[in-house]
């Protein structure tokens, strides 16, 4: 990444520090590790501990659905990478500065972001797919065959 | 131009996960992040409403208050998969803006693209800056 990365306000403070969040953090550490931004500008921003974009995950025995809210992005502007069971989503949203008039409020995040998360099972990388609909990114990651639950037959001893 | 004009935002919806909503509300609603920009001719509100579709957006302008509601339906994988981790809640967006500048209400326009809603509130002619022509006196 380059010096283009000058996040204006990458903090999405969806969660205020509180017991609910600590609860989540504990869940995260057992499930995957989320790292906040790694923008090249490097300025350690006081971002919400969730980072940007906020992420939700669903799962069943076949697959994980990782979902992130990315309004204003196109799929081509996002970089989605899977290494092992580590999923990285990165991208840049530029918001043009108005050339005239007056800015009254500025809450929408712009700049670049990177989030990496480790999923709790092996993934069948060939079958991962991503879709972006109305600003919501969904990455579906099927579990690898060896990571799917298996019913163990118990044979009676004769 | 009228300084300190325009918008104040009334944070009447809840923007956090731990909903401090009145008990009567069935599902929590969320505050969309917005940018507000004013030019000589209009006030432009840009709101992030990921997950909303144009047929679910309801904009009303009454008594100088613009109310934005954007319906968000539950995700389709919510039915089949169980939640494993959650950083944000999914629900409708609600936000109100009180607009002090005179607005030409019938010309308010809105456009939704990729989960970003852009609302343009054109100023009434009476408050738009006017160039006054100075006539030269012949003496």
Tab-separated table of C-alpha atoms in Angstrom:
chain	number	residue	atom	x	y	z
A	1	UNK	CA	0.000	0.000	0.000
A	2	UNK	CA	1.089	3.510	-0.626
A	3	UNK	CA	0.990	6.967	0.819
A	4	UNK	CA	-2.458	7.271	-0.745
A	5	UNK	CA	-3.704	5.665	2.378
A	6	UNK	CA	-4.628	8.568	4.542
A	7	UNK	CA	-7.630	7.418	6.457
A	8	UNK	CA	-9.889	10.278	7.305
A	9	UNK	CA	-11.871	8.544	9.915
A	10	UNK	CA	-11.701	4.834	9.770
A	11	UNK	CA	-13.189	4.481	13.164
A	12	UNK	CA	-16.644	3.063	13.077
A	13	UNK	CA	-17.499	3.191	16.691
A	14	UNK	CA	-20.381	0.840	16.466
A	15	UNK	CA	-19.554	-0.620	19.815
A	16	UNK	CA	-18.688	1.440	22.790
A	17	UNK	CA	-16.277	-0.147	25.224
A	18	UNK	CA	-18.331	-2.086	27.620
A	19	UNK	CA	-18.976	-5.471	29.024
A	20	UNK	CA	-20.834	-6.601	25.930
A	21	UNK	CA	-17.800	-5.886	23.839
A	22	UNK	CA	-15.454	-7.637	26.202
A	23	UNK	CA	-17.747	-10.584	25.941
A	24	UNK	CA	-17.356	-10.453	22.170
A	25	UNK	CA	-13.612	-10.140	22.440
A	26	UNK	CA	-13.489	-13.285	24.432
A	27	UNK	CA	-15.486	-15.035	21.762
A	28	UNK	CA	-13.173	-13.750	19.098
A	29	UNK	CA	-10.037	-14.951	20.730
A	30	UNK	CA	-11.382	-18.463	20.847
A	31	UNK	CA	-12.727	-18.341	17.348
A	32	UNK	CA	-10.421	-16.240	15.261
A	33	UNK	CA	-8.059	-13.359	15.577
A	34	UNK	CA	-9.162	-10.061	14.170
A	35	UNK	CA	-6.479	-7.521	13.529
A	36	UNK	CA	-7.308	-3.859	13.117
A	37	UNK	CA	-6.027	-1.720	10.304
A	38	UNK	CA	-2.659	-2.146	8.832
A	39	UNK	CA	-2.657	0.921	6.649
A	40	UNK	CA	0.704	2.004	5.360
A	41	UNK	CA	0.289	5.470	6.779
A	42	UNK	CA	0.817	3.616	10.001
A	43	UNK	CA	-0.708	6.217	12.246
A	44	UNK	CA	-2.025	4.264	15.167
A	45	UNK	CA	-5.542	5.549	15.215
A	46	UNK	CA	-7.775	5.267	18.116
A	47	UNK	CA	-10.158	3.092	16.208
A	48	UNK	CA	-12.998	1.118	17.564
A	49	UNK	CA	-11.667	-2.201	18.668
A	50	UNK	CA	-13.725	-3.931	16.066
A	51	UNK	CA	-11.934	-2.154	13.214
A	52	UNK	CA	-13.411	-1.375	9.845
A	53	UNK	CA	-15.440	-2.840	8.359
A	54	UNK	CA	-17.460	-4.449	11.118
A	55	UNK	CA	-17.869	-8.147	10.444
A	56	UNK	CA	-20.526	-10.734	11.204
A	57	UNK	CA	-20.039	-14.461	10.779
A	58	UNK	CA	-22.530	-17.277	10.435
A	59	UNK	CA	-21.720	-20.952	10.191
A	60	UNK	CA	-23.168	-24.384	9.830
A	61	UNK	CA	-21.597	-27.770	9.281
A	62	UNK	CA	-20.985	-27.034	5.600
A	63	UNK	CA	-19.743	-23.460	5.431
A	64	UNK	CA	-19.026	-20.077	6.968
A	65	UNK	CA	-20.658	-16.873	5.771
A	66	UNK	CA	-18.510	-13.837	6.503
A	67	UNK	CA	-20.376	-10.606	6.029
A	68	UNK	CA	-19.105	-7.030	6.052
A	69	UNK	CA	-20.864	-3.733	5.483
A	70	UNK	CA	-19.040	-1.908	2.692
A	71	UNK	CA	-21.332	0.772	1.300
A	72	UNK	CA	-20.065	2.610	-1.742
A	73	UNK	CA	-17.606	-0.103	-2.712
A	74	UNK	CA	-17.602	-2.114	-5.901
A	75	UNK	CA	-16.345	-5.675	-5.969
A	76	UNK	CA	-13.435	-4.583	-8.166
A	77	UNK	CA	-12.265	-2.175	-5.460
A	78	UNK	CA	-12.000	-4.928	-2.889
A	79	UNK	CA	-9.250	-7.428	-2.468
A	80	UNK	CA	-10.283	-10.691	-0.891
A	81	UNK	CA	-7.614	-13.228	-0.146
A	82	UNK	CA	-7.550	-16.592	1.521
A	83	UNK	CA	-4.318	-18.107	2.797
A	84	UNK	CA	-4.895	-21.346	4.646
A	85	UNK	CA	-7.865	-20.512	6.817
A	86	UNK	CA	-6.978	-16.833	7.073
A	87	UNK	CA	-9.280	-14.523	5.180
A	88	UNK	CA	-8.107	-10.980	4.411
A	89	UNK	CA	-10.426	-8.297	3.097
A	90	UNK	CA	-8.879	-5.011	2.024
A	91	UNK	CA	-9.886	-2.037	-0.054
A	92	UNK	CA	-10.033	1.702	-0.396
A	93	UNK	CA	-12.928	4.090	-0.431
A	94	UNK	CA	-12.214	7.586	-1.621
A	95	UNK	CA	-14.698	10.290	-0.792
A	96	UNK	CA	-14.106	13.322	-2.960
A	97	UNK	CA	-13.693	16.550	-1.042
A	98	UNK	CA	-16.307	19.050	-2.134
A	99	UNK	CA	-14.751	21.871	-4.090
A	100	UNK	CA	-17.274	24.476	-3.026
A	101	UNK	CA	-19.656	25.113	-0.209
A	102	UNK	CA	-19.401	24.034	3.361
A	103	UNK	CA	-19.095	20.660	5.057
A	104	UNK	CA	-21.418	20.387	8.031
A	105	UNK	CA	-20.949	16.815	9.008
A	106	UNK	CA	-18.488	14.128	8.188
A	107	UNK	CA	-19.110	10.707	9.611
A	108	UNK	CA	-18.584	8.321	6.728
A	109	UNK	CA	-15.278	6.508	6.783
A	110	UNK	CA	-12.876	6.838	3.908
A	111	UNK	CA	-9.384	5.654	3.194
A	112	UNK	CA	-7.996	2.167	3.115
A	113	UNK	CA	-8.597	-0.758	5.374
A	114	UNK	CA	-7.377	-4.281	5.893
A	115	UNK	CA	-8.962	-6.881	8.072
A	116	UNK	CA	-7.738	-10.390	8.577
A	117	UNK	CA	-9.587	-13.092	10.368
A	118	UNK	CA	-8.814	-16.699	11.021
A	119	UNK	CA	-11.615	-19.147	10.636
A	120	UNK	CA	-11.960	-22.016	13.029
A	121	UNK	CA	-11.777	-24.788	10.433
A	122	UNK	CA	-10.019	-25.696	7.207
A	123	UNK	CA	-11.610	-24.174	4.106
A	124	UNK	CA	-12.139	-25.604	0.648
A	125	UNK	CA	-10.394	-22.712	-1.113
A	126	UNK	CA	-11.626	-23.736	-4.566
A	127	UNK	CA	-15.233	-23.184	-3.607
A	128	UNK	CA	-14.991	-19.813	-1.856
A	129	UNK	CA	-17.128	-17.161	-3.434
A	130	UNK	CA	-17.922	-13.529	-2.702
A	131	UNK	CA	-20.837	-11.318	-3.596
A	132	UNK	CA	-21.513	-7.651	-3.019
A	133	UNK	CA	-25.106	-6.533	-2.893
A	134	UNK	CA	-26.324	-3.069	-1.855
A	135	UNK	CA	-23.104	-2.411	0.013
A	136	UNK	CA	-23.048	-5.724	1.885
A	137	UNK	CA	-20.196	-8.105	1.133
A	138	UNK	CA	-20.800	-11.797	1.739
A	139	UNK	CA	-17.967	-14.268	1.467
A	140	UNK	CA	-19.067	-17.889	1.605
A	141	UNK	CA	-16.341	-20.299	2.637
A	142	UNK	CA	-17.222	-23.984	2.478
A	143	UNK	CA	-15.454	-26.166	5.018
A	144	UNK	CA	-12.899	-28.592	3.687
A	145	UNK	CA	-14.083	-32.186	3.601
A	146	UNK	CA	-11.784	-33.093	6.471
A	147	UNK	CA	-13.243	-30.286	8.566
A	148	UNK	CA	-16.842	-31.368	8.225
A	149	UNK	CA	-18.402	-33.166	11.136
A	150	UNK	CA	-18.589	-36.875	10.660
A	151	UNK	CA	-20.845	-39.280	12.333
A	152	UNK	CA	-18.850	-42.063	13.887
A	153	UNK	CA	-20.468	-45.422	13.679
A	154	UNK	CA	-20.132	-47.379	16.858
A	155	UNK	CA	-20.067	-51.046	16.142
A	156	UNK	CA	-21.235	-53.373	18.819
A	157	UNK	CA	-18.610	-55.834	19.869
A	158	UNK	CA	-19.573	-59.387	19.177
B	1	UNK	CA	-24.614	32.904	2.594
B	2	UNK	CA	-26.321	32.406	5.854
B	3	UNK	CA	-23.641	31.094	8.143
B	4	UNK	CA	-24.328	28.302	10.611
B	5	UNK	CA	-27.373	27.408	8.595
B	6	UNK	CA	-28.480	23.992	7.580
B	7	UNK	CA	-28.600	20.799	9.434
B	8	UNK	CA	-28.525	19.622	12.924
B	9	UNK	CA	-28.985	15.959	13.393
B	10	UNK	CA	-31.398	14.653	15.895
B	11	UNK	CA	-30.056	11.387	17.103
B	12	UNK	CA	-33.349	9.793	17.670
B	13	UNK	CA	-32.444	6.335	16.579
B	14	UNK	CA	-30.075	4.028	18.308
B	15	UNK	CA	-26.691	3.555	16.770
B	16	UNK	CA	-25.226	0.952	18.987
B	17	UNK	CA	-25.542	-2.756	19.388
B	18	UNK	CA	-26.718	-2.652	22.936
B	19	UNK	CA	-30.004	-1.117	21.975
B	20	UNK	CA	-31.282	1.531	24.310
B	21	UNK	CA	-34.555	1.523	22.466
B	22	UNK	CA	-37.898	1.971	24.081
B	23	UNK	CA	-39.326	-1.376	25.052
B	24	UNK	CA	-42.143	-0.892	22.581
B	25	UNK	CA	-39.788	-1.099	19.603
B	26	UNK	CA	-39.743	-4.635	18.317
B	27	UNK	CA	-36.417	-4.564	16.566
B	28	UNK	CA	-33.616	-2.077	17.119
B	29	UNK	CA	-32.980	0.543	14.489
B	30	UNK	CA	-29.611	1.981	13.606
B	31	UNK	CA	-28.216	5.400	12.857
B	32	UNK	CA	-26.647	5.606	9.422
B	33	UNK	CA	-23.338	7.472	9.129
B	34	UNK	CA	-23.831	10.632	7.134
B	35	UNK	CA	-21.910	13.408	5.431
B	36	UNK	CA	-23.715	16.736	5.093
B	37	UNK	CA	-22.524	19.266	2.582
B	38	UNK	CA	-24.042	22.596	1.675
B	39	UNK	CA	-23.605	24.541	-1.534
B	40	UNK	CA	-25.178	27.801	-2.658
B	41	UNK	CA	-28.080	25.911	-4.228
B	42	UNK	CA	-28.655	22.859	-2.099
B	43	UNK	CA	-27.938	20.800	0.970
B	44	UNK	CA	-26.682	17.331	0.153
B	45	UNK	CA	-26.904	14.488	2.656
B	46	UNK	CA	-24.973	11.319	1.897
B	47	UNK	CA	-25.878	8.354	4.085
B	48	UNK	CA	-24.378	4.870	4.319
B	49	UNK	CA	-27.308	2.466	4.363
B	50	UNK	CA	-25.770	-0.907	3.466
B	51	UNK	CA	-28.355	-3.591	2.862
B	52	UNK	CA	-31.160	-1.166	2.008
B	53	UNK	CA	-32.978	-1.264	-1.318
B	54	UNK	CA	-34.646	1.644	-3.028
B	55	UNK	CA	-38.166	0.296	-2.474
B	56	UNK	CA	-37.498	0.173	1.270
B	57	UNK	CA	-36.483	3.801	1.586
B	58	UNK	CA	-38.940	6.277	3.026
B	59	UNK	CA	-38.135	9.979	3.099
B	60	UNK	CA	-40.467	12.535	4.578
B	61	UNK	CA	-40.030	16.250	4.991
B	62	UNK	CA	-42.342	17.964	7.419
B	63	UNK	CA	-42.003	21.048	9.618
B	64	UNK	CA	-38.377	21.484	8.538
B	65	UNK	CA	-37.513	17.950	9.657
B	66	UNK	CA	-36.299	15.421	7.149
B	67	UNK	CA	-36.878	11.848	8.294
B	68	UNK	CA	-34.962	9.069	6.646
B	69	UNK	CA	-36.071	5.493	7.123
B	70	UNK	CA	-34.465	2.644	5.283
B	71	UNK	CA	-35.801	-0.855	5.712
B	72	UNK	CA	-33.275	-3.668	5.803
B	73	UNK	CA	-34.517	-7.221	5.527
B	74	UNK	CA	-32.772	-10.024	7.407
B	75	UNK	CA	-29.932	-11.682	5.545
B	76	UNK	CA	-30.864	-14.853	3.769
B	77	UNK	CA	-28.181	-16.975	5.434
B	78	UNK	CA	-29.605	-15.979	8.791
B	79	UNK	CA	-32.264	-18.643	8.418
B	80	UNK	CA	-29.987	-21.542	7.604
B	81	UNK	CA	-26.788	-20.776	9.500
B	82	UNK	CA	-26.236	-19.943	13.117
B	83	UNK	CA	-24.491	-16.764	14.193
B	84	UNK	CA	-20.904	-17.418	15.164
B	85	UNK	CA	-19.663	-13.891	15.742
B	86	UNK	CA	-21.276	-10.499	15.621
B	87	UNK	CA	-19.884	-6.984	15.459
B	88	UNK	CA	-22.925	-5.179	14.131
B	89	UNK	CA	-26.648	-5.523	14.257
B	90	UNK	CA	-28.812	-5.730	11.185
B	91	UNK	CA	-31.969	-3.686	11.145
B	92	UNK	CA	-33.654	-0.636	9.720
B	93	UNK	CA	-31.936	2.733	9.615
B	94	UNK	CA	-33.675	5.772	11.032
B	95	UNK	CA	-32.370	9.295	11.297
B	96	UNK	CA	-33.888	12.732	11.499
B	97	UNK	CA	-32.385	15.998	10.357
B	98	UNK	CA	-33.747	19.369	11.275
B	99	UNK	CA	-33.101	21.760	8.443
B	100	UNK	CA	-33.046	25.438	9.224
B	101	UNK	CA	-32.577	26.677	5.692
B	102	UNK	CA	-35.692	27.118	3.546
B	103	UNK	CA	-35.999	24.090	1.348
B	104	UNK	CA	-37.988	23.630	-1.794
B	105	UNK	CA	-39.699	20.492	-0.521
B	106	UNK	CA	-41.254	19.388	-3.788
B	107	UNK	CA	-37.860	19.266	-5.454
B	108	UNK	CA	-36.118	17.046	-2.891
B	109	UNK	CA	-34.429	14.213	-4.729
B	110	UNK	CA	-32.721	11.002	-3.652
B	111	UNK	CA	-30.560	8.382	-5.290
B	112	UNK	CA	-29.393	5.001	-3.980
B	113	UNK	CA	-26.290	3.252	-5.288
B	114	UNK	CA	-24.271	0.435	-3.695
B	115	UNK	CA	-25.789	1.050	-0.277
B	116	UNK	CA	-25.122	4.799	-0.335
B	117	UNK	CA	-28.114	7.140	-0.326
B	118	UNK	CA	-27.647	10.686	-1.611
B	119	UNK	CA	-30.406	13.149	-0.751
B	120	UNK	CA	-30.442	16.571	-2.386
B	121	UNK	CA	-32.473	19.299	-0.738
B	122	UNK	CA	-32.623	22.261	-3.113
B	123	UNK	CA	-32.842	25.610	-1.400
B	124	UNK	CA	-35.891	27.754	-1.971
B	125	UNK	CA	-35.279	30.629	-4.326
B	126	UNK	CA	-35.814	33.112	-1.495
B	127	UNK	CA	-32.675	31.971	0.330
B	128	UNK	CA	-30.408	31.411	-2.648
B	129	UNK	CA	-27.671	33.943	-3.034
B	130	UNK	CA	-28.516	36.509	-5.650
B	131	UNK	CA	-26.189	38.581	-7.677
B	132	UNK	CA	-27.238	42.213	-7.551
B	133	UNK	CA	-26.528	44.108	-10.657
B	134	UNK	CA	-25.195	47.587	-10.082
B	135	UNK	CA	-26.215	50.088	-12.603
B	136	UNK	CA	-23.699	52.692	-13.442
B	137	UNK	CA	-24.971	56.185	-12.964
B	138	UNK	CA	-24.419	58.471	-15.916
B	139	UNK	CA	-23.152	61.750	-14.666
